[in-house]
Coordinates of N, CA and C in Angstrom, one line a residue:
M1 N 24.2 -0.3 19.3 CA 23.9 0.2 18.2 C 22.2 -0.7 18.5
Q2 N 21.6 0.5 18.2 CA 19.7 0.4 18.6 C 19.1 0.4 17.2
H3 N 19.0 -0.8 16.6 CA 18.4 -0.4 15.3 C 16.7 -0.3 14.7
P4 N 16.3 0.2 13.9 CA 14.7 0.9 14.1 C 14.1 -0.5 13.9
K5 N 12.5 0.3 14.5 CA 12.0 -0.7 14.2 C 11.5 -0.4 13.2
L6 N 11.0 -1.5 12.3 CA 10.2 -0.9 10.4 C 8.9 -1.6 10.6
V7 N 8.0 -0.5 9.8 CA 6.3 -1.0 10.1 C 6.1 -0.8 8.9
V8 N 5.0 -1.9 8.7 CA 4.4 -1.7 7.1 C 2.8 -0.4 7.7
V9 N 3.2 0.3 6.3 CA 2.0 1.5 6.2 C 1.7 1.1 4.9
Q10 N 1.3 0.1 3.8 CA 0.5 0.3 3.3 C 1.1 -1.2 2.5
S11 N 0.2 -1.6 2.0 CA 0.4 -3.0 1.1 C -0.3 -2.4 -0.6
Y12 N 0.3 -3.6 -1.5 CA 0.0 -3.1 -3.2 C -0.6 -4.4 -3.8
G13 N -0.9 -4.4 -5.1 CA -1.0 -5.5 -6.0 C 0.7 -5.9 -6.3
S14 N 0.3 -5.3 -6.5 CA 1.9 -4.9 -7.6 C 2.9 -4.3 -7.4
R15 N 4.1 -4.8 -8.1 CA 5.6 -3.9 -7.5 C 5.6 -2.6 -7.5
P16 N 5.3 -2.3 -9.3 CA 5.6 -0.7 -9.7 C 4.3 -0.2 -9.6
E17 N 3.4 -0.9 -8.6 CA 2.7 0.7 -6.9 C 3.4 0.4 -6.5
A18 N 4.0 -0.3 -5.8 CA 4.6 -0.2 -4.3 C 6.0 0.7 -4.7
D19 N 6.9 0.2 -5.8 CA 7.7 1.3 -6.1 C 7.2 2.7 -6.2
L20 N 6.1 2.9 -6.9 CA 6.0 4.0 -7.4 C 5.6 4.9 -5.4
A21 N 5.0 4.0 -5.0 CA 4.8 4.8 -3.8 C 5.8 4.6 -2.6
K22 N 6.8 3.9 -3.3 CA 8.5 4.1 -2.3 C 9.2 5.2 -2.7
G23 N 8.9 4.9 -4.5 CA 9.5 6.7 -4.9 C 8.9 7.8 -4.5
L24 N 7.8 7.7 -3.9 CA 7.2 8.9 -3.3 C 7.6 9.2 -1.7
L25 N 7.0 8.0 -1.3 CA 7.8 8.5 0.1 C 9.7 8.7 0.2
E26 N 10.1 8.4 -0.4 CA 12.0 8.5 -0.7 C 11.7 10.3 -1.4
D27 N 11.0 10.9 -2.2 CA 11.2 12.1 -2.4 C 10.6 13.3 -1.6
A28 N 10.1 12.8 -0.5 CA 10.0 13.1 0.8 C 10.2 13.4 1.7
G29 N 11.5 12.1 1.6 CA 12.8 12.6 2.5 C 12.7 11.0 3.7
I30 N 11.3 10.3 3.5 CA 11.0 8.8 4.0 C 11.9 8.3 3.4
Q31 N 12.6 7.9 4.2 CA 13.2 5.8 4.0 C 12.4 5.2 3.7
A32 N 12.0 4.3 3.0 CA 11.7 3.4 2.4 C 12.0 2.1 2.4
M33 N 11.1 1.0 1.5 CA 11.5 -0.5 1.4 C 10.4 -0.8 1.0
V34 N 10.7 -1.7 0.4 CA 9.4 -3.1 -0.8 C 9.7 -3.9 -0.2
Q35 N 8.6 -5.0 1.1 CA 9.0 -6.0 1.0 C 8.1 -7.4 0.2
A36 N 8.4 -7.9 -0.2 CA 8.1 -9.0 -0.3 C 8.2 -10.8 -0.8
D37 N 7.0 -11.5 -0.7 CA 8.1 -12.9 -0.7 C 7.8 -13.5 -2.2
T38 N 8.7 -12.9 -3.2 CA 8.4 -13.5 -4.5 C 9.3 -14.2 -4.7
A39 N 10.2 -15.3 -3.5 CA 11.0 -15.9 -4.2 C 12.1 -15.7 -5.2
G40 N 12.9 -14.0 -4.1 CA 14.1 -13.7 -5.3 C 13.8 -13.1 -6.2
G41 N 12.4 -13.0 -7.0 CA 11.8 -12.3 -8.0 C 11.6 -13.2 -8.9
M42 N 11.9 -14.5 -8.8 CA 11.8 -15.7 -10.1 C 9.8 -15.9 -9.8
R43 N 9.1 -15.5 -8.4 CA 8.0 -15.9 -8.1 C 7.0 -15.2 -8.0
E44 N 6.4 -13.9 -8.8 CA 5.8 -12.7 -8.6 C 4.7 -13.0 -8.1
H45 N 4.0 -14.5 -8.7 CA 2.3 -14.6 -8.0 C 2.8 -15.1 -6.6
L46 N 3.6 -15.4 -6.2 CA 3.6 -15.4 -4.2 C 3.1 -14.4 -4.3
A47 N 4.3 -12.9 -4.2 CA 3.5 -12.0 -3.3 C 1.7 -11.1 -3.6
W48 N 1.8 -12.4 -4.7 CA -0.2 -11.3 -5.2 C -0.9 -12.7 -4.4
S49 N -0.2 -14.4 -3.9 CA -1.3 -14.7 -3.4 C -1.3 -14.5 -1.6
G50 N 0.2 -13.5 -1.1 CA -0.2 -14.0 0.4 C -0.2 -12.3 0.6
A51 N 0.8 -11.0 1.2 CA 0.4 -9.8 2.2 C 0.7 -8.5 1.1
G52 N 1.2 -8.9 -0.5 CA 0.8 -8.4 -1.4 C 3.0 -7.8 -1.3
F53 N 2.4 -7.1 -1.8 CA 3.9 -5.7 -2.1 C 3.9 -4.7 -1.4
Q54 N 4.5 -4.9 0.5 CA 4.5 -4.1 2.0 C 5.8 -3.1 1.5
I55 N 5.1 -1.9 2.2 CA 6.2 -0.3 1.8 C 6.3 -0.5 3.8
L56 N 7.7 -0.9 4.0 CA 8.4 -0.4 5.1 C 9.2 0.7 5.5
V57 N 8.8 1.2 6.9 CA 9.6 3.0 6.8 C 10.1 2.4 8.6
R58 N 10.7 3.7 8.8 CA 10.9 3.7 10.1 C 9.9 4.1 11.0
E59 N 9.4 2.9 12.5 CA 8.2 3.7 12.9 C 7.6 5.0 13.4
E60 N 8.9 5.8 13.4 CA 8.7 6.7 13.5 C 7.9 7.5 12.5
E61 N 8.7 7.2 11.5 CA 7.8 8.1 10.3 C 6.9 7.1 9.2
A62 N 6.3 6.5 10.4 CA 5.0 6.1 10.1 C 3.9 6.4 9.6
T63 N 3.3 8.0 10.8 CA 2.4 8.8 11.2 C 2.7 8.8 9.3
P64 N 3.5 10.0 9.4 CA 3.5 11.1 8.0 C 3.8 10.1 7.0
A65 N 4.4 8.9 6.8 CA 4.7 8.3 5.2 C 2.8 7.3 5.4
R66 N 2.4 7.8 5.9 CA 0.5 7.2 5.6 C -0.1 8.1 5.1
D67 N 0.4 9.8 5.2 CA -0.4 11.0 5.2 C -0.4 10.8 4.4
L68 N 1.2 10.8 4.0 CA 1.8 10.7 2.4 C 0.5 10.4 1.0
L69 N 0.9 9.0 2.0 CA -0.2 7.8 0.5 C -1.2 8.2 0.6
T70 N -1.7 8.6 1.9 CA -3.3 8.5 2.0 C -3.6 10.4 1.4
L71 N -2.7 10.8 0.4 CA -3.5 12.3 0.7 C -3.9 12.5 -1.4
P72 N -5.3 13.1 -1.5 CA -5.5 12.7 -2.9 C -4.2 13.2 -4.0
A73 N -4.3 13.2 -5.1 CA -3.0 13.3 -6.1 C -3.6 14.6 -6.1
E74 N -2.2 15.7 -7.2 CA -2.8 16.9 -7.8 C -4.0 17.3 -9.1
G75 N -5.3 17.6 -8.4 CA -5.6 17.6 -9.5 C -6.8 16.9 -9.3
D76 N -7.0 15.9 -8.4 CA -8.1 14.6 -8.5 C -9.4 15.8 -7.6
V77 N -10.3 15.9 -7.6 CA -11.1 16.1 -7.7 C -12.4 15.0 -6.1
G78 N -13.9 15.9 -5.7 CA -14.4 15.1 -5.0 C -14.6 14.4 -5.5
P79 N -15.9 13.6 -5.0 CA -16.6 12.4 -5.7 C -17.9 12.7 -5.8
D80 N -18.5 14.1 -5.8 CA -19.3 14.6 -6.3 C -19.3 15.5 -8.0
T81 N -17.8 14.6 -8.5 CA -17.9 15.4 -9.8 C -16.9 14.3 -10.9
D82 N -17.9 15.4 -12.5 CA -17.3 14.4 -13.0 C -16.6 13.2 -13.9
S83 N -15.2 13.4 -12.8 CA -14.4 12.3 -12.2 C -14.1 11.3 -11.9
Q84 N -15.5 11.1 -11.1 CA -16.1 10.1 -10.4 C -17.2 9.2 -10.9
A85 N -17.4 9.4 -11.7 CA -18.8 9.6 -12.3 C -18.5 8.0 -13.1
D86 N -17.6 7.5 -13.2 CA -17.8 6.2 -13.7 C -17.2 5.2 -12.5
G87 N -17.9 5.9 -10.9 CA -18.4 4.8 -9.4 C -16.5 4.6 -9.5
D88 N -15.6 4.7 -9.5 CA -14.6 3.9 -9.4 C -14.3 4.6 -7.6
P89 N -14.1 3.9 -6.5 CA -13.9 4.7 -5.0 C -12.0 4.5 -4.9
R90 N -11.3 4.4 -6.1 CA -9.9 4.7 -6.2 C -9.6 5.7 -6.4
P91 N -8.3 6.4 -5.7 CA -8.3 7.7 -6.6 C -7.3 7.9 -7.3
G92 N -7.5 8.9 -8.6 CA -7.4 9.0 -9.8 C -5.8 8.3 -10.1
W93 N -4.7 8.7 -9.5 CA -3.7 7.9 -9.5 C -3.3 6.6 -9.6
R94 N -4.7 6.2 -8.7 CA -4.7 5.0 -9.2 C -5.4 3.7 -9.7
R95 N -5.6 4.5 -10.4 CA -6.5 3.7 -11.3 C -6.0 3.2 -12.7
F96 N -5.1 3.6 -13.2 CA -4.2 2.5 -14.2 C -2.8 2.2 -13.9
T97 N -3.9 1.5 -12.9 CA -2.2 0.3 -12.5 C -2.7 -1.0 -12.1

């Protein structure tokens, strides 16, 4: 039995942010998992000092997963409108994480 190759499609600085991304992928039918070195959940700061909380998917689903994670959220508007007046380059759905 051949095991699928897993690849990192995105890294996040916090577990809640990674869990939201994982949920988004799973809602779209893409199986995903969060990988982080947190010493079994006892040392969350270890992930912050390393690679963060990584989202892994099967290699053949990497492109659609990346596309989905980089799509603007519904209701987001371009950088020339008032919603971006604060100069924050992050998409609207990532500002409150």
